[in-house]
mmCIF file of C-alpha atoms and ligand atoms in Angstrom:
data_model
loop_
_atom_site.group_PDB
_atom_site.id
_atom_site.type_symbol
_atom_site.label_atom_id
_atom_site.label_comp_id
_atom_site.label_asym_id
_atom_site.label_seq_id
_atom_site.Cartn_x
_atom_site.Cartn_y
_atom_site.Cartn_z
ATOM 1 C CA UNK Q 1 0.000 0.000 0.000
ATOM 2 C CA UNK Q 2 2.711 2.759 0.494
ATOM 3 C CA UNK Q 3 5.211 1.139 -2.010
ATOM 4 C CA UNK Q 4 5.866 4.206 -4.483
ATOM 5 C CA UNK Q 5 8.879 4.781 -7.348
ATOM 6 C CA UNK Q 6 10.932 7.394 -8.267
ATOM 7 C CA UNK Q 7 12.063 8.227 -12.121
ATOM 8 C CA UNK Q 8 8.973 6.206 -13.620
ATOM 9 C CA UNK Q 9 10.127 3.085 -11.552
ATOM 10 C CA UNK Q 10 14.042 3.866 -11.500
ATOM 11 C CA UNK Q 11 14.257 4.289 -7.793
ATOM 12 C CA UNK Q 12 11.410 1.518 -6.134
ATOM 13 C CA UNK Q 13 10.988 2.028 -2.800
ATOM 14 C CA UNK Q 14 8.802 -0.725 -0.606
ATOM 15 C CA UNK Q 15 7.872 2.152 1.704
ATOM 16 C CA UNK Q 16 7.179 5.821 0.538
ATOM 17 C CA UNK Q 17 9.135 7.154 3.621
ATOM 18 C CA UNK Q 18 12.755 7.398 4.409
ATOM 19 C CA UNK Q 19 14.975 9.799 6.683
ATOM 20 C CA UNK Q 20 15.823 13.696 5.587
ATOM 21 C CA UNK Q 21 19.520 13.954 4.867
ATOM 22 C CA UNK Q 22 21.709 14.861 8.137
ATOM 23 C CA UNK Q 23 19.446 13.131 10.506
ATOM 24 C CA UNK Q 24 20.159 9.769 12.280
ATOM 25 C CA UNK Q 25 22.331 9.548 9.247
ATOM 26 C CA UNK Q 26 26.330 10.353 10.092
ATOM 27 C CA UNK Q 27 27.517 7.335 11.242
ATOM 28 C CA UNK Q 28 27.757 3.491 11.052
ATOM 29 C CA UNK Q 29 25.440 2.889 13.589
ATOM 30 C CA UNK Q 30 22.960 5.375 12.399
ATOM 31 C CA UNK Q 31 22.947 3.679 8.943
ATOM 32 C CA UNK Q 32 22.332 0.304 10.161
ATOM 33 C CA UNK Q 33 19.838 1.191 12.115
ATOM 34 C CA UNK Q 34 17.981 3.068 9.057
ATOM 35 C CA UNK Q 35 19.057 -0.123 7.201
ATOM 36 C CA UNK Q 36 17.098 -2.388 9.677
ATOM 37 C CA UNK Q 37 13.962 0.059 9.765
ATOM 38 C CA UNK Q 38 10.575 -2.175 8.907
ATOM 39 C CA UNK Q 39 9.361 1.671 8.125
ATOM 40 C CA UNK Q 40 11.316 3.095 5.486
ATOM 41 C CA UNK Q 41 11.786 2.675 2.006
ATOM 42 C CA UNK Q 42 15.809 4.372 1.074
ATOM 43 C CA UNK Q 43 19.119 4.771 3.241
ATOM 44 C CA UNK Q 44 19.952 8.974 2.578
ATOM 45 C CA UNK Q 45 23.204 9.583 4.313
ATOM 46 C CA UNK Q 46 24.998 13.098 5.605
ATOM 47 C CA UNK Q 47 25.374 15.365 2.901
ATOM 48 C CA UNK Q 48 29.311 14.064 2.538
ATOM 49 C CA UNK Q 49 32.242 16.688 2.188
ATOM 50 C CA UNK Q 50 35.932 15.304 0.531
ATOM 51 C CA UNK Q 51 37.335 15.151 4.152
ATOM 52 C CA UNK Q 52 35.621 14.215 7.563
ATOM 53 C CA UNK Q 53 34.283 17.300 9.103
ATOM 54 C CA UNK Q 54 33.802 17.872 12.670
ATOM 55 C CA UNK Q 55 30.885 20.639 12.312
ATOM 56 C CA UNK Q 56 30.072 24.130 13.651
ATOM 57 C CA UNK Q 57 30.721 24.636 17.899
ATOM 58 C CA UNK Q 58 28.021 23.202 20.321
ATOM 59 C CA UNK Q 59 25.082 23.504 20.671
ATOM 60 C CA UNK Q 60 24.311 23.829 17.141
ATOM 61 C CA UNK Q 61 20.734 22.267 17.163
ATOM 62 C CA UNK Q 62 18.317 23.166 19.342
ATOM 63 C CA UNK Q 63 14.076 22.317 18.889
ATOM 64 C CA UNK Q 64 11.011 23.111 20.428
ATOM 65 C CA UNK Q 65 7.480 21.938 20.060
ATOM 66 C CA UNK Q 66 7.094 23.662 16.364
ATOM 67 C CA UNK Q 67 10.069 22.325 14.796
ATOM 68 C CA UNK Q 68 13.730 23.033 15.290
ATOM 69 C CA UNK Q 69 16.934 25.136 14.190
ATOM 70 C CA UNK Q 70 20.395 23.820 13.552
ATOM 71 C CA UNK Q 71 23.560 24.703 12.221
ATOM 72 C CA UNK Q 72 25.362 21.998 12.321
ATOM 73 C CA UNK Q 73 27.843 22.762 9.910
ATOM 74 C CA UNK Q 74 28.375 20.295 7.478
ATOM 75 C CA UNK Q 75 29.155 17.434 10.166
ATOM 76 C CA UNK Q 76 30.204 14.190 8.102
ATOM 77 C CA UNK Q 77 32.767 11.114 7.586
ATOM 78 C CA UNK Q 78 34.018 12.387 4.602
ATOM 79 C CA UNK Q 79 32.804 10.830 1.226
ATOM 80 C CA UNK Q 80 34.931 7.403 1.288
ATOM 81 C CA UNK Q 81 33.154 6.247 4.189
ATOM 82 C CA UNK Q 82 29.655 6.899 2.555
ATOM 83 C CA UNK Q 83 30.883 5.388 -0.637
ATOM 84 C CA UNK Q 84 31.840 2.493 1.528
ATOM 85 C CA UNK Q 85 29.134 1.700 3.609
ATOM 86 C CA UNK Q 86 26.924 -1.644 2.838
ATOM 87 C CA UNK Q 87 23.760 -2.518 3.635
ATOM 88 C CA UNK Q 88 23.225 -5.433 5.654
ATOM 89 C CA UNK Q 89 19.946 -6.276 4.218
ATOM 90 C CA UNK Q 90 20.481 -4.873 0.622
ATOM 91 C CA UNK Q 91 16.427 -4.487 -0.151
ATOM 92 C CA UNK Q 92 16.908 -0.495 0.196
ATOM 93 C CA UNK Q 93 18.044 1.797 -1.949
ATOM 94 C CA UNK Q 94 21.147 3.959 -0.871
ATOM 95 C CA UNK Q 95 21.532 7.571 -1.908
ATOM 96 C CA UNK Q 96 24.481 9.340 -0.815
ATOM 97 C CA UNK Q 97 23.867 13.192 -0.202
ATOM 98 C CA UNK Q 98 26.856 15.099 -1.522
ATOM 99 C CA UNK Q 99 27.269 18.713 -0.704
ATOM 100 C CA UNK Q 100 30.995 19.252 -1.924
ATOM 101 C CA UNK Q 101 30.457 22.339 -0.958
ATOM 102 C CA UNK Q 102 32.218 23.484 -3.988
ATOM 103 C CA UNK Q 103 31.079 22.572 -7.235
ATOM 104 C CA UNK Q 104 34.730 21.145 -7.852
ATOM 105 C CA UNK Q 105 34.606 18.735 -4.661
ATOM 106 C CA UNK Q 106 31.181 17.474 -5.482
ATOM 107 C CA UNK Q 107 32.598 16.655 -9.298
ATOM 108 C CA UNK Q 108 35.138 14.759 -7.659
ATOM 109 C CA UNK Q 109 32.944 13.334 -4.490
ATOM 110 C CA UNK Q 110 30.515 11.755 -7.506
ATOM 111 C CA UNK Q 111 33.815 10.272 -9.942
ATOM 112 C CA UNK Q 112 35.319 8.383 -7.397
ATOM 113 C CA UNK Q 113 32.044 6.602 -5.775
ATOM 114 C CA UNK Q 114 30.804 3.529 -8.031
ATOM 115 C CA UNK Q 115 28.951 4.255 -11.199
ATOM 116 C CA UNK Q 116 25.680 2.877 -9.651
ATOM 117 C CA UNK Q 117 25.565 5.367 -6.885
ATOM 118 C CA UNK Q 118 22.105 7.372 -6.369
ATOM 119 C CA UNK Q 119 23.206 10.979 -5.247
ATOM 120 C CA UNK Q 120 21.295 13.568 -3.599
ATOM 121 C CA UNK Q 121 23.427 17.278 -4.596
ATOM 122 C CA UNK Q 122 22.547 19.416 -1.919
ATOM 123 C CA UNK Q 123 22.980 22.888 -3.399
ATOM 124 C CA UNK Q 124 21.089 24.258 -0.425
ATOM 125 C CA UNK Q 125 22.740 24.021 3.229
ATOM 126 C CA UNK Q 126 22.224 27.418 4.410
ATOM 127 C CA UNK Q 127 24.742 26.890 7.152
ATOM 128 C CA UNK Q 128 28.101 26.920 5.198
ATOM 129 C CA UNK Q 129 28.611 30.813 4.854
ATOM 130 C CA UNK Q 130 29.246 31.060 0.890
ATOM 131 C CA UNK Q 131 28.680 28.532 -1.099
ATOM 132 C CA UNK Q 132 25.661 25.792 -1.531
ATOM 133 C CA UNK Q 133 23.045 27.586 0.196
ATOM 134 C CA UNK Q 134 21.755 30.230 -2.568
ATOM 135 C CA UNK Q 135 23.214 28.411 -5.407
ATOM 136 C CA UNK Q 136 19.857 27.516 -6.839
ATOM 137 C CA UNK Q 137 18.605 30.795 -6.548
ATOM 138 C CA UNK Q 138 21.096 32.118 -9.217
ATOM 139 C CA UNK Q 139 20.102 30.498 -11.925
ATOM 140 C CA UNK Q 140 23.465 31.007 -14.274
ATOM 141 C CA UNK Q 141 25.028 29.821 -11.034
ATOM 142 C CA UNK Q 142 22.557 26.427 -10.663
ATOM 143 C CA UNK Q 143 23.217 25.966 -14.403
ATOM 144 C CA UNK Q 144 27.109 26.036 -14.198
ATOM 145 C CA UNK Q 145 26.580 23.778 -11.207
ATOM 146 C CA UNK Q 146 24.376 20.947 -13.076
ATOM 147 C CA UNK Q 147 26.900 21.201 -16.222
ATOM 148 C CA UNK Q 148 29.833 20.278 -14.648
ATOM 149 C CA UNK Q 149 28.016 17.717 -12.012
ATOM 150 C CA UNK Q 150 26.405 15.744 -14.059
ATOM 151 C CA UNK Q 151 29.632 15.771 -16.547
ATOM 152 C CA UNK Q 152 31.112 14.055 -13.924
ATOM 153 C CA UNK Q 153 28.421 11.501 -13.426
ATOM 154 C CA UNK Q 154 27.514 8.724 -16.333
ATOM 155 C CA UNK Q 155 24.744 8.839 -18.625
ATOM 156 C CA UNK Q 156 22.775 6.566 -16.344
ATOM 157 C CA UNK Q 157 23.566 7.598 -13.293
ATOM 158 C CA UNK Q 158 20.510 8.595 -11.026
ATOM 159 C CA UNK Q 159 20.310 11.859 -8.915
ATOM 160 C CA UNK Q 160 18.081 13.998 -6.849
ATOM 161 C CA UNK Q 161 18.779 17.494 -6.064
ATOM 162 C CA UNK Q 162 18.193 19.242 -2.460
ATOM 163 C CA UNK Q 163 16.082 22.387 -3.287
ATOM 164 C CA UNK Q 164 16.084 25.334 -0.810
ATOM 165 C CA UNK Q 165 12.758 26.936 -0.152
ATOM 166 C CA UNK Q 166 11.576 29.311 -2.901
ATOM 167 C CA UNK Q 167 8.807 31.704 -2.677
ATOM 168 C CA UNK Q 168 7.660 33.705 -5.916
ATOM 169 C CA UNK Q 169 6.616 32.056 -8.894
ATOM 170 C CA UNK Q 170 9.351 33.428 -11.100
ATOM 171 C CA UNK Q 171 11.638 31.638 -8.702
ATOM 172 C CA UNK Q 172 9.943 28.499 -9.364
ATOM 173 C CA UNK Q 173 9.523 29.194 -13.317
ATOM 174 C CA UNK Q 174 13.402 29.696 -13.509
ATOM 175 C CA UNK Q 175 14.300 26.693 -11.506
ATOM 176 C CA UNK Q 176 11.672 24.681 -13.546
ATOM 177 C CA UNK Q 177 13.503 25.927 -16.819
ATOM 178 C CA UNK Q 178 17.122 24.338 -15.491
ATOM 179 C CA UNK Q 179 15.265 21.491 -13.508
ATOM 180 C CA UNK Q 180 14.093 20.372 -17.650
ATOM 181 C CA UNK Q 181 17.483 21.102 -19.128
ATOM 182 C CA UNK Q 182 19.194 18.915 -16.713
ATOM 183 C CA UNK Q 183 16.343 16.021 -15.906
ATOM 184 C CA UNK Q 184 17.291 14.493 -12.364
ATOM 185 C CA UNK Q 185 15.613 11.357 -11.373
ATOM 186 C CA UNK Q 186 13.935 13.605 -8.996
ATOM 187 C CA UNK Q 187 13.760 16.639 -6.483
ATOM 188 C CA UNK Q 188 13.681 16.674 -2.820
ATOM 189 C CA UNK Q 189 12.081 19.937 -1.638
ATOM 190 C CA UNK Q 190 13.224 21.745 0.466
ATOM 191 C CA UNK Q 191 15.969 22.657 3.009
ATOM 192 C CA UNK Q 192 15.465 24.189 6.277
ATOM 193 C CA UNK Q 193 14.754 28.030 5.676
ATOM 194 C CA UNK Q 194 18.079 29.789 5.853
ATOM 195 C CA UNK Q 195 18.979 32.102 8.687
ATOM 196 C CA UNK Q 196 16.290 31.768 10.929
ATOM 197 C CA UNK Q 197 16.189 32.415 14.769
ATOM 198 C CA UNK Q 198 15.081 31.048 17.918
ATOM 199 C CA UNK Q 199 15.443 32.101 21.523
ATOM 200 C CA UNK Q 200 16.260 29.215 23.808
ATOM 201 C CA UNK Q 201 15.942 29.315 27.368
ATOM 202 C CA UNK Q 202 18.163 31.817 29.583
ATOM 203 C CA UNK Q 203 16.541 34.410 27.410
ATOM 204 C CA UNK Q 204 19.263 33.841 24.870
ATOM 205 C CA UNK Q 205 19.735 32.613 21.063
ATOM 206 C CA UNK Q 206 19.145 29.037 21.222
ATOM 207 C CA UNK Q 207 22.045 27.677 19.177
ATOM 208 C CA UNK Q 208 25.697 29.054 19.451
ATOM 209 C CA UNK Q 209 26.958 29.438 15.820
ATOM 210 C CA UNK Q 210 26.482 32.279 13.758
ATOM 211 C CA UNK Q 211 24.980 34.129 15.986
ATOM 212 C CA UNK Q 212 22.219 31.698 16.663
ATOM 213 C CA UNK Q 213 21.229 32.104 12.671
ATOM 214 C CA UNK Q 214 20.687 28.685 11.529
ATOM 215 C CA UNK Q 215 18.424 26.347 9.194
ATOM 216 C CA UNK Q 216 14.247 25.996 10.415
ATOM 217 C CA UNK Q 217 13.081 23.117 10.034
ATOM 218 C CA UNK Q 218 9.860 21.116 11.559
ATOM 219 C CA UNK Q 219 6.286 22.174 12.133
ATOM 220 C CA UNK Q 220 7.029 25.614 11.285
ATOM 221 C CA UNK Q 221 7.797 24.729 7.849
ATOM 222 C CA UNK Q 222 5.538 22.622 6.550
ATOM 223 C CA UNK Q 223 3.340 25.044 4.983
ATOM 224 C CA UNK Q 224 6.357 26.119 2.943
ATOM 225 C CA UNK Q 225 7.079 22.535 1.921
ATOM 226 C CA UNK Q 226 3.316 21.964 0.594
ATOM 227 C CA UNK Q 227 3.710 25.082 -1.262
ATOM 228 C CA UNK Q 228 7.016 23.773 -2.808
ATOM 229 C CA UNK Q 229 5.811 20.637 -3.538
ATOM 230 C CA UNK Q 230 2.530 21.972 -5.284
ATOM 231 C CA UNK Q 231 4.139 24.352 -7.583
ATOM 232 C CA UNK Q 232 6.827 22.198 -8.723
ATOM 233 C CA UNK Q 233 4.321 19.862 -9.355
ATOM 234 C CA UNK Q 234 1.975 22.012 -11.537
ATOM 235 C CA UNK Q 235 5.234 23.091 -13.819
ATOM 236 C CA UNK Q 236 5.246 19.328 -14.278
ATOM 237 C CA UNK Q 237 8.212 18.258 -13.983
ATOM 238 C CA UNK Q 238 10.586 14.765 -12.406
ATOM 239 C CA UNK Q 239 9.574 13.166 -9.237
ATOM 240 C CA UNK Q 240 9.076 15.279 -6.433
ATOM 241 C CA UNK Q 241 10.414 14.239 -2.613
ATOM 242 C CA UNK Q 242 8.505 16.175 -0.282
ATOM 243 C CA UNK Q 243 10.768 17.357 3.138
ATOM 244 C CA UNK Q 244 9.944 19.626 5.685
ATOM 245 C CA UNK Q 245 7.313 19.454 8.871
ATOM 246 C CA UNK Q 246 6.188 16.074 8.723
ATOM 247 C CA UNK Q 247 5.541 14.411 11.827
ATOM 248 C CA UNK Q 248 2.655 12.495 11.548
ATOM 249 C CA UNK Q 249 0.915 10.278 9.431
ATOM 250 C CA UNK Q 250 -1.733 13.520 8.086
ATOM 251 C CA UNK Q 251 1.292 15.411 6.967
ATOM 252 C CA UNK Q 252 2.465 12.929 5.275
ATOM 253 C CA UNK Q 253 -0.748 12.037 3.306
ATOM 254 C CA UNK Q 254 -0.906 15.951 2.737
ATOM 255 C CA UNK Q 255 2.187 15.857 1.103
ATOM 256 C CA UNK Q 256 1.514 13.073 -1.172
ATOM 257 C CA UNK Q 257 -2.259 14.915 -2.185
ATOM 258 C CA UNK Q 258 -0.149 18.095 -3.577
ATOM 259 C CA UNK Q 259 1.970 15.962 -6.157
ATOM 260 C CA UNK Q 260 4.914 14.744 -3.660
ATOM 261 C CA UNK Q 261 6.337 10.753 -5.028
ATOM 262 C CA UNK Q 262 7.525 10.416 -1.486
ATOM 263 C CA UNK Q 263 8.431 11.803 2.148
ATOM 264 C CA UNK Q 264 11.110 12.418 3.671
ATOM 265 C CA UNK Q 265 11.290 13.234 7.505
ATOM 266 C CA UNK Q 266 14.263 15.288 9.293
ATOM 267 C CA UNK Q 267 13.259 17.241 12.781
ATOM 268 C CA UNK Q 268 10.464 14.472 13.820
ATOM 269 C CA UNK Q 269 13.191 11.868 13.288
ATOM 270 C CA UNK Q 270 15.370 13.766 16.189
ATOM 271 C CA UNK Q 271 13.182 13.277 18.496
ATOM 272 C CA UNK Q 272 13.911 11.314 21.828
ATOM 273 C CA UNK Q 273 11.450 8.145 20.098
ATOM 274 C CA UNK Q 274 13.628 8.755 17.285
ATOM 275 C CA UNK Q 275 13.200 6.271 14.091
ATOM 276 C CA UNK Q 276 9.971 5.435 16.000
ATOM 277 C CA UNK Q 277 8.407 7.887 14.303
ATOM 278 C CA UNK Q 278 8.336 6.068 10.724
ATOM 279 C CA UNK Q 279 6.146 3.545 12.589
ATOM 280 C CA UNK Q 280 3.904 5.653 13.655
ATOM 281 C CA UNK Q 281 3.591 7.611 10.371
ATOM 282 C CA UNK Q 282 3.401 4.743 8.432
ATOM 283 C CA UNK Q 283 0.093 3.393 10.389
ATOM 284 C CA UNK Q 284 -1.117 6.964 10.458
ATOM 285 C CA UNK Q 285 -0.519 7.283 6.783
ATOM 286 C CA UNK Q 286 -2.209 4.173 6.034
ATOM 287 C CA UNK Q 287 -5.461 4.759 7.753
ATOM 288 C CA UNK Q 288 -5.657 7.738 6.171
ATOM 289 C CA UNK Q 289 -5.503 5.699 3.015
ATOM 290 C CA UNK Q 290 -8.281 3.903 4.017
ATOM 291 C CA UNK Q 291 -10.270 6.770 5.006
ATOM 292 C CA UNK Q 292 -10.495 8.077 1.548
ATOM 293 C CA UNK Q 293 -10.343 4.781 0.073
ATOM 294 C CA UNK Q 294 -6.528 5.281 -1.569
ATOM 295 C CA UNK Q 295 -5.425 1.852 -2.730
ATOM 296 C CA UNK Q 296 -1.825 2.958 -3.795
ATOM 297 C CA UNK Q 297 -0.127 6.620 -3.103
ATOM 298 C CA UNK Q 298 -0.732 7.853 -6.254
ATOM 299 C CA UNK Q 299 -4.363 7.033 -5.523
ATOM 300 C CA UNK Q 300 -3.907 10.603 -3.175
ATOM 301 C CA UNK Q 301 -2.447 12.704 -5.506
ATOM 302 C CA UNK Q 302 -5.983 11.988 -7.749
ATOM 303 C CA UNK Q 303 -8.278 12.779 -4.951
ATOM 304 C CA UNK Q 304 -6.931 16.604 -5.407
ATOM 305 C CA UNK Q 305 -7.796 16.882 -9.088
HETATM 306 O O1 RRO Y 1 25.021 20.465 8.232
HETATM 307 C C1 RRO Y 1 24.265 21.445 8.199
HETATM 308 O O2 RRO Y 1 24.453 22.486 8.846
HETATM 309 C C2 RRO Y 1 23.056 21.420 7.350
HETATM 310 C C3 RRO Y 1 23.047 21.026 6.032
HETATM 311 BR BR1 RRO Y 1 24.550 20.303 5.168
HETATM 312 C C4 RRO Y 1 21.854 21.144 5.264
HETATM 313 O O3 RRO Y 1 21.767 20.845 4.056
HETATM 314 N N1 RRO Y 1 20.764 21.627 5.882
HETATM 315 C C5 RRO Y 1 20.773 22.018 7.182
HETATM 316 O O4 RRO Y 1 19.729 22.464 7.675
HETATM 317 N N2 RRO Y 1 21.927 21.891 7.899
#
């Protein structure tokens, strides 16, 4: 029932839900235990830089009941240990987020992992000072990006790319127009919101780097992430991953009605129950289903026409 695909049946996935890159993602452990999860359908790891990096200063994350903020800073392994990693089971796919952050790492991040990698390019981690996190609002910029990554890929290889939040629908028109020239397998939108703030306890910012600026992402974003998802999907265009304020099984199936393929889910995943919560969506998500008599996902996407 929540089995779903993404590039026309490139990418199956047994379960329509799987983790938002940089959460419960970073390390071996982490993986496994995505790997193991009854709940999800695809193993996303870290966005991976060339060498490990140890991240921004704690505390760099920080959420409350409406979502969260982090700046975490780019916290990985380093690419060979992504490119490394094997599933135990070897039923899921396994997408490697890649955020270089220049456009000349990523090139060589993607040539030296095996041809039959699935990437996820995150042009959009608003917590790396210059670089990925307005790439793709430039669009000469997200052009000269997708030229030279995917000249480094081969013809077949399959990739997503890691929108940031856009707002106006020239933004969305222009990042249609070099979405179509370039044809990933599929888009996951969106990032946290850039350069947000929240006030912790003690009266002060609630993360330390920055200046507490970081990345919002939970509850309060969701209505940004429908919005996203909706007007990529009316310009039409490759599979659309749907990440941002999901945290129950409702979200979810909203999602899914605006055009999203699949889910992903970051901030809810944090949470003390922690992968828990793909359970619990996943039941939620089916009686939904069943509520409005959806037989397969796509089934919800119809009930909006
Ligand atoms: O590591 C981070 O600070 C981070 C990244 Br790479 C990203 O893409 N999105 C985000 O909210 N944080």
């Amino acid at each position: 029932m929540l089995t779903t695909s993404l590039g026309d049946g490139k990418i199956p996935l047994d379960v329509c839900l799987y983790n938002a890159s940089g959460v419960h993602c970073t390390t071996q452990e982490e993986l496994d235990q995505l790997d193991q999860c009854k709940y999800t359908g695809a193993v996303l790891t870290k966005s991976c830089t060339i060498e490990p990096r140890l991240g921004n200063d704690h505390p760099r994350y920080y959420d409350d009941v409406f979502g969260s903020i982090n700046s975490n800073g780019l916290c990985n392994e380093g690419y060979q240990f992504y490119s490394s990693w094997k599933s135990k089971q070897q039923k899921k796919p396994y997408i490697i987020s890649v955020a270089g952050p220049t456009v000349e790492d990523t090139c060589t991040i993607i040539s030296e992992c095996s041809n039959n990698a699935i990437f996820e390019l995150n042009m959009s981690c608003p917590n790396i000072g210059k670089g990925s996190g307005n790439l793709a609002y430039d669009k000469e910029a997200f052009q000269e990006y997708l030229r030279k990554v995917t000249e480094s890929m081969g013809n077949e290889s399959l990739y997503g790319i890691k929108l940031p939040p856009f707002w106006f629908p020239e933004q969305f028109d222009q990042a249609t127009e070099v979405i179509n020239e370039f044809r990933p397998t599929f888009v996951t939108t969106c990032n946290s919101i850039p350069n947000g703030l929240l006030i912790g306890d003690h009266n002060k910012v609630a993360i330390q780097p920055h200046d507490g600026f970081g990345g919002i992402g939970g509850r309060y974003i969701k209505p940004v992430t429908l919005a996203n998802v909706a007007q990529f999907k009316k310009r039409g265009l490759c599979s659309i991953v749907g990440c941002g304020g999901v945290s129950n099984g409702r979200d979810a199936f909203e999602l899914l009605l605006v055009g999203a393929d699949a889910v992903q889910i970051g901030t809810a995943a944090m949470s003390p129950t922690g992968l828990g919560v793909f359970k619990l969506v996943a039941s939620q998500l089916r009686r939904q289903m069943k509520a409005f008599k959806c037989e397969k996902i796509s089934d919800i996407y119809q009930l909006n026409k």
